[in-house]
Coordinates of C-alpha atoms in Angstrom, one line a residue:
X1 CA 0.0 0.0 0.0
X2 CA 0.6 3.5 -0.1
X3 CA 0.4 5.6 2.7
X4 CA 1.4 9.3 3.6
X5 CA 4.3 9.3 1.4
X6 CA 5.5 5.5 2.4
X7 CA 5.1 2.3 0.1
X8 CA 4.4 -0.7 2.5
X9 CA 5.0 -3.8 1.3
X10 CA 3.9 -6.9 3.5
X11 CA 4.9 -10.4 2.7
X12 CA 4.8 -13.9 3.4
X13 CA 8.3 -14.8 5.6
X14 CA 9.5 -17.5 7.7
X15 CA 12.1 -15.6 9.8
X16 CA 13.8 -19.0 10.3
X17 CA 15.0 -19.7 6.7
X18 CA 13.8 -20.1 3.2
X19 CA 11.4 -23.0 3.9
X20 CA 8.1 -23.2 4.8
X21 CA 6.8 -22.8 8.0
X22 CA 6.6 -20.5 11.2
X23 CA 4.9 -18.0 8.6
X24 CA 4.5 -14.3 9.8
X25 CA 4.1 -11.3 7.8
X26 CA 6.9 -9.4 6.9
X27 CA 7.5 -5.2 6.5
X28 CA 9.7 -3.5 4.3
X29 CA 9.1 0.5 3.4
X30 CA 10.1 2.7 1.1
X31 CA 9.7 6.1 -1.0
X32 CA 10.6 4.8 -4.4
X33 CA 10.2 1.4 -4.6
X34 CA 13.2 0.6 -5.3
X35 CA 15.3 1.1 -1.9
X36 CA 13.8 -0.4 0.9
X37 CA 14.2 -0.5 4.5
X38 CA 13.2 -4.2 6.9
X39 CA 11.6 -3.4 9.8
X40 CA 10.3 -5.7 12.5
X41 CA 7.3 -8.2 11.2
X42 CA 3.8 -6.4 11.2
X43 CA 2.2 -10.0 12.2
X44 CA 2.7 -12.8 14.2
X45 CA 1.3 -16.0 15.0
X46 CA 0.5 -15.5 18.5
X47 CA -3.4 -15.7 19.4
X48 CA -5.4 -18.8 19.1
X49 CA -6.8 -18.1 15.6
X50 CA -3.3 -17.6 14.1
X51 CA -1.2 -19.6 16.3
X52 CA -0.2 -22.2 13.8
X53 CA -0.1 -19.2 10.9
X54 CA -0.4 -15.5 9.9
X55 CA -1.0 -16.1 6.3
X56 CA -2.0 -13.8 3.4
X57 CA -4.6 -11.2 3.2
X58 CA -4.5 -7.6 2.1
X59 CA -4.5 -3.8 3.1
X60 CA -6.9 -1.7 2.9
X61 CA -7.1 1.9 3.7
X62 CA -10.1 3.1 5.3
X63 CA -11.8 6.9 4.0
X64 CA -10.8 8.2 7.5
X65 CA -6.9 7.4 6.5
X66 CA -6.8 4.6 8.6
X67 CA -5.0 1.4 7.3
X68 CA -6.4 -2.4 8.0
X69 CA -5.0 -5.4 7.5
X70 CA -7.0 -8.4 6.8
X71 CA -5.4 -11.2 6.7
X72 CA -6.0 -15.5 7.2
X73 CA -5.0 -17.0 10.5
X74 CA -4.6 -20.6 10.8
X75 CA -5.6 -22.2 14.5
X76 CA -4.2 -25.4 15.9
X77 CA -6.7 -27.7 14.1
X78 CA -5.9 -26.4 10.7
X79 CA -9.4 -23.8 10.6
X80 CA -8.7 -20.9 9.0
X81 CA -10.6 -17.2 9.7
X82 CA -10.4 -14.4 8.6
X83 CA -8.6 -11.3 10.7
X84 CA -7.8 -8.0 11.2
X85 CA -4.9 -5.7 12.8
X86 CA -4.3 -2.2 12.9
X87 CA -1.4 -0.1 13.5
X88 CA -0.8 0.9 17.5
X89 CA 0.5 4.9 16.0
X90 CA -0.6 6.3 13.3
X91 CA 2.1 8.9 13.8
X92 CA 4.8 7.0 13.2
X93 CA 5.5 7.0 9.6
X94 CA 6.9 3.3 9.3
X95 CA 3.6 1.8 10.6
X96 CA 6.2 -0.4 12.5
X97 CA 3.7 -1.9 15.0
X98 CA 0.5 -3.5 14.7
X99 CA -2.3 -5.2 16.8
X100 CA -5.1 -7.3 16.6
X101 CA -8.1 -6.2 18.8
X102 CA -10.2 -8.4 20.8
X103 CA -13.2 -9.1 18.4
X104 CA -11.2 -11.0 16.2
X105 CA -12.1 -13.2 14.1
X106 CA -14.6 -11.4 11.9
X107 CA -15.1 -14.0 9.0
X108 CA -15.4 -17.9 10.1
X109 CA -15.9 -20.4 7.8
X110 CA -19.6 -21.4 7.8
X111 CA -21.6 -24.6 7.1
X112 CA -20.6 -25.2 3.3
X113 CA -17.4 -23.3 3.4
X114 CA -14.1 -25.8 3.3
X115 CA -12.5 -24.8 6.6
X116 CA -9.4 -26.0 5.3
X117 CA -9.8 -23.8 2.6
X118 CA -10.7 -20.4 3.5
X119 CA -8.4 -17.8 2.9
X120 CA -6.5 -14.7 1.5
X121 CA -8.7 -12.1 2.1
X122 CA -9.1 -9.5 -0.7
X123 CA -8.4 -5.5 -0.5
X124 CA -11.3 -3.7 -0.1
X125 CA -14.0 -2.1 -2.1
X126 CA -17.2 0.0 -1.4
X127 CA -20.3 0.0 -2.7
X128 CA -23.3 1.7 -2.0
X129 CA -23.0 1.9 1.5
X130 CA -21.1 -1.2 2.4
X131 CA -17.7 -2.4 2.0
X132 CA -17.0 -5.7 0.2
X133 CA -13.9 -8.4 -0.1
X134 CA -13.2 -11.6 -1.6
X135 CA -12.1 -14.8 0.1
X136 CA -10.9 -17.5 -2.0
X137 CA -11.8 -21.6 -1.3
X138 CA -12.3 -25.0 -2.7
X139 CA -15.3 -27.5 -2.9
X140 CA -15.3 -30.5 -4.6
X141 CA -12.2 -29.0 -6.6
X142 CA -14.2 -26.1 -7.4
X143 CA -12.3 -23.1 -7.4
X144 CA -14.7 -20.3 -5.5
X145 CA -14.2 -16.3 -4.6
X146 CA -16.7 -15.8 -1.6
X147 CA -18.0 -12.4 -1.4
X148 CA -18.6 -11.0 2.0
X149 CA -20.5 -7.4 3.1
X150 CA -19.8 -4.7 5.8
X151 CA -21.0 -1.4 7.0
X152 CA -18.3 -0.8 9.4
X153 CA -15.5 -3.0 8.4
X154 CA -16.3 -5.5 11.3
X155 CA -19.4 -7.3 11.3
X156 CA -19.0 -9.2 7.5
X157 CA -22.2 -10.8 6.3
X158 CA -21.6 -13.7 3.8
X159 CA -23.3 -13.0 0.1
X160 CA -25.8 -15.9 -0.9
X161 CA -24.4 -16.8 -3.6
X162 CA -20.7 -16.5 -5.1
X163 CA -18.7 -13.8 -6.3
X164 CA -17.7 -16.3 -8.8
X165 CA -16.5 -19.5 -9.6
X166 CA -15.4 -22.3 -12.2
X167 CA -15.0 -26.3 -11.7
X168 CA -12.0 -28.5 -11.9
X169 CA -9.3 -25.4 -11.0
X170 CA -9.1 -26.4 -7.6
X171 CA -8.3 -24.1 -4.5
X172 CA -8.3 -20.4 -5.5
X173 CA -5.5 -18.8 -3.5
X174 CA -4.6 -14.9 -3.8
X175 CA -7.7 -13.6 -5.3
X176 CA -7.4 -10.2 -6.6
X177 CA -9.7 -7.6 -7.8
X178 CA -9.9 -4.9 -9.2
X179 CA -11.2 -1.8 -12.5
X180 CA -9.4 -1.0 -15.4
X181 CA -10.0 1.7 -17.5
X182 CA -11.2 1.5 -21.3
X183 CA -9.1 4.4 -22.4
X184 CA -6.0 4.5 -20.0
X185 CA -3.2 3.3 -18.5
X186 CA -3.7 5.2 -15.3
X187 CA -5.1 3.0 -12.3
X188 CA -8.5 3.4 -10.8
X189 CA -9.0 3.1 -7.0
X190 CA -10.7 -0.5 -6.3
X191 CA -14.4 1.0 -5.8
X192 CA -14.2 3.0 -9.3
X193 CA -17.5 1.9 -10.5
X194 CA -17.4 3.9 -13.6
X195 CA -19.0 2.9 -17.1
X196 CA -15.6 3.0 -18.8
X197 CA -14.1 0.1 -17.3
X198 CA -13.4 -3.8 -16.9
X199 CA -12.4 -5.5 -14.2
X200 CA -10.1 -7.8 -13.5
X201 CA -10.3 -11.0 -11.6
X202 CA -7.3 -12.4 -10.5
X203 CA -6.7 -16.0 -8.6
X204 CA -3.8 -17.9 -7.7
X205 CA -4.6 -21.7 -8.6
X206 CA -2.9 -23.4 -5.7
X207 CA -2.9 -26.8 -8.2
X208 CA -1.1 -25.0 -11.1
X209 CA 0.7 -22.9 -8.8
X210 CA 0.4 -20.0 -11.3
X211 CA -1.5 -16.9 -11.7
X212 CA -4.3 -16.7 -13.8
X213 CA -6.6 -13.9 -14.7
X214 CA -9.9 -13.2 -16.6
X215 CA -11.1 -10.0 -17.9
X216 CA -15.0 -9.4 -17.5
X217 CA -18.4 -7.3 -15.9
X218 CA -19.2 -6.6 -12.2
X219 CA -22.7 -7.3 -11.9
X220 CA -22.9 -4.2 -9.5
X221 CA -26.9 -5.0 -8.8
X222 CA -26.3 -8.6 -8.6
X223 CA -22.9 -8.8 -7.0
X224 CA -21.6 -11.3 -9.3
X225 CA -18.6 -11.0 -11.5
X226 CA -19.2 -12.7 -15.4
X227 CA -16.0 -13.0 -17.4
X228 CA -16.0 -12.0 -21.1
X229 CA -16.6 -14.7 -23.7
X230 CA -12.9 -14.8 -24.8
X231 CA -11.5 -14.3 -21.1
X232 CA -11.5 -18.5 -19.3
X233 CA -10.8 -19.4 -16.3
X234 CA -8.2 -22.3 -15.5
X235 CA -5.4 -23.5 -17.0
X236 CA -6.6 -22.6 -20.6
X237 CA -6.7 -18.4 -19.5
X238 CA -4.6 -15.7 -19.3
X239 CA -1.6 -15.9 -17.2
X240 CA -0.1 -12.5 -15.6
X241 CA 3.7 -14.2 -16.5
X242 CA 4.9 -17.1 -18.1
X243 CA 8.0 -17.7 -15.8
X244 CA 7.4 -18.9 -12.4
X245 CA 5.3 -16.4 -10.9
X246 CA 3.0 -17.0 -8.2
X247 CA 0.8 -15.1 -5.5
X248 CA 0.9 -12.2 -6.8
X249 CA -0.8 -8.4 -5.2
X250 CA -2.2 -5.6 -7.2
X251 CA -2.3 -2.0 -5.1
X252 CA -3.4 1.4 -6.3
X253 CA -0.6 4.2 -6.2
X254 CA -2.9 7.6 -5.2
X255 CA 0.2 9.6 -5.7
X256 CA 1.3 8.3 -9.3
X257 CA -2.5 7.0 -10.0
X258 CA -1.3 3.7 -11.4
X259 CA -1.8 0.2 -10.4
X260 CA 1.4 -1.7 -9.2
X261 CA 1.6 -5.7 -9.4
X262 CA 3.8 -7.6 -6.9
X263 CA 4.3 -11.1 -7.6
X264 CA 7.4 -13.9 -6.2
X265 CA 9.4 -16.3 -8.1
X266 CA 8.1 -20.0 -7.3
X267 CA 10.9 -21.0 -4.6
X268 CA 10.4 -24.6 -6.7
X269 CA 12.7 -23.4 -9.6
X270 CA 15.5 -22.9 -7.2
X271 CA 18.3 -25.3 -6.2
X272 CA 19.6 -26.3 -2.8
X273 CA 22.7 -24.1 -3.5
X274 CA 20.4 -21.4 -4.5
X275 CA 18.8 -21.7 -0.8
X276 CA 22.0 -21.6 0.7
X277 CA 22.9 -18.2 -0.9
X278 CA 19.6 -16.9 -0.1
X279 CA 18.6 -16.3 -3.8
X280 CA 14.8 -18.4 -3.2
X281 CA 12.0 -16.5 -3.0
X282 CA 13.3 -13.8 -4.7
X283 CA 10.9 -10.6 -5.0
X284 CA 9.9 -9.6 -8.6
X285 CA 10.4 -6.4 -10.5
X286 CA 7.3 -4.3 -9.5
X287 CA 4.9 -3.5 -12.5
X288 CA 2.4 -1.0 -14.1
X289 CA -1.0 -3.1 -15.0
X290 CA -3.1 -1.9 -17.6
X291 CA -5.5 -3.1 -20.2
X292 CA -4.6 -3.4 -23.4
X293 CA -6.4 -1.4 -26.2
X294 CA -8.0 -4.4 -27.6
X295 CA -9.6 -5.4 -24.4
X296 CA -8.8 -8.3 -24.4
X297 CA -5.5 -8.6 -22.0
X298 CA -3.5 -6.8 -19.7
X299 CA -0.3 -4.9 -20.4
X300 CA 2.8 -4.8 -18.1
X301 CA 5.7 -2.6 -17.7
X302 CA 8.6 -2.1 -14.5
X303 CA 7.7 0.9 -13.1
X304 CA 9.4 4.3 -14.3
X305 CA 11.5 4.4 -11.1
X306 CA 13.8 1.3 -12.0
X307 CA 15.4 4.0 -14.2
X308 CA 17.3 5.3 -11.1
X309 CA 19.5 1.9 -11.3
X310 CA 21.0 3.2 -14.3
X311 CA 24.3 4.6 -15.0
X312 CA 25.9 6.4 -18.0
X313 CA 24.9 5.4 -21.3
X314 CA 28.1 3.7 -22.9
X315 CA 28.0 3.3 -27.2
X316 CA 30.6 1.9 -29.4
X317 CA 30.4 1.7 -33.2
X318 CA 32.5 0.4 -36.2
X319 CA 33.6 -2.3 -34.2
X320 CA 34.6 -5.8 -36.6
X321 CA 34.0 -8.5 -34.0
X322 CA 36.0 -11.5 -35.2
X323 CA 36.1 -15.1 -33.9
X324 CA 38.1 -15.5 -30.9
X325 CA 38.9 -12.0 -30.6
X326 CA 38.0 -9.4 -27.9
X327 CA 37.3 -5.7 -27.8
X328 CA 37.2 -4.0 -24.1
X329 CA 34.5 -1.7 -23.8
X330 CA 35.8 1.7 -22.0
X331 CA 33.6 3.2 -19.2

């Protein structure tokens, strides 16, 4: 998120080393995305909903200026709810500190809902005069987004139905969602309910372990999300990146007005000897997202500030390479 002048970025970490396990949520900060600063974990297993996990969720940042976290906690029989923390001082700039008041959990899994399979909380969005967020699961190896409703960001009424869904995908980890508009590449704010837009429906399919996405309509009246004809769900859709590239986080950038993607390498790809140096689970280049002018896919590009990596611009010209030979290049 962005906040005051700050970019948070909040991860999944095992403080213990690059397996998984003892997962907490780990805080980095920075003003240009590029140079960031570690600071102490924003969440830790540590109440009986969490205790065996803090796992992923999202920020949110309320109209009073007020961040949230939601995020999935994992108790010691494997349930998993749905929870919130907020920082202790708004004042300090770093957000360093967080807590988790008394009332948690908001969201527990209810009779249909695969315990085991609850989780990832969505940012954020509002809508005519409640809040909304996604929670993705798993029945019967139906992939399924669970939409939930608030007034005040605590009491979270389940929808009847589905945000939306699609069979044989399997557990929908990550989801993500979000407009984009028809004739830009700026980003729109998640409750930009404009008639110039798409949206974007993003899930993690925990089988594939890669991120797919499908372009379609919010059903605004019905709550439901439809996909465009030429936009499918699974393994036969869109994929954000062909490399490994999983469980990945849109946010939108008030102070740029673009939308940033996040994403991780797949810690699979790596070697033992990549461990040991540290190199697994590196972080990704972050991204500008926007649709494409034929509306039918997303564009990506790094963002602008990865420019500040570079040094001088060195040329040479009316060079004969030859086989074998070398030619040093000066500067």
């Amino acid at each position: 998120m962005y906040y005051n002048g700050i970019y948070h970025i909040f991860y999944q970490y095992n403080p213990k080393g690059a397996v998984w396990g003892n997962i907490v949520w780990g805080h980095s900060v920075s003003k240009d995305l590029i140079n960031w600063k570690e600071l102490e974990p924003a969440i830790c297993p540590s109440k009986h909903f969490d205790i065996d996990g803090a796992w992923s969720g999202s920020t949110t940042v309320l109209p009073s200026n007020k961040p949230i976290i939601l995020y999935t906690g994992v108790d010691s029989n494997g349930i998993q709810t749905q929870n919130y923390a907020v920082p202790v001082n708004l004042s300090d700039p770093y957000l360093r500190k967080w807590i988790k008041p008394g009332n948690n959990p908001l969201i527990d899994p209810e009779n249909g809902v695969n315990a085991t399979a609850f989780r990832d909380p969505s940012t954020a969005w509002w809508l005519n005069g409640r809040w909304r967020v996604l929670v993705g699961s798993e029945r019967n190896s139906r992939g399924i987004a669970y939409l939930y409703r608030s007034r005040d960001f605590i009491h979270w009424t389940k929808a009847k139905h589905p945000f939306h869904s699609a069979p044989n995908t399997g557990m929908w980890e990550c989801p993500d969602f979000y407009p984009v508009s028809l004739s830009s590449k700026e980003g729109l704010d998640p409750s930009y309910m404009g008639k110039h837009v798409k949206h974007v429906l993003k899930v993690s399919l925990d089988d594939a372990r890669y991120d797919y996405y499908t372009l379609g309509t919010y059903l605004t009246n019905d709550d439901k999300y439809v996909p465009d004809n030429a936009s499918i769900d699974g393994w036969a859709g869109l994929r954000y990146d062909y490399g490994n590239f999983y469980a990945s986080k849109t946010f939108f950038d008030p102070a740029k007005r673009r939308r940033i993607l996040w994403g991780w390498v797949n810690e699979s790809d790596f070697t033992q000897d990549d461990v040991k140096k540290g190199w697994a689970g590196i972080q990704a280049i972050p991204r500008i997202v926007w649709l494409d002018t034929n509306q039918r896919q997303l564009k990506q590009w790094p963002v602008e500030e990865l420019n500040t990596l570079r040094g001088e611009i060195v040329k040479m010209s009316h060079q004969k390479l030859k086989k074998g030979h070398h030619i040093e290049i000066q500067g």
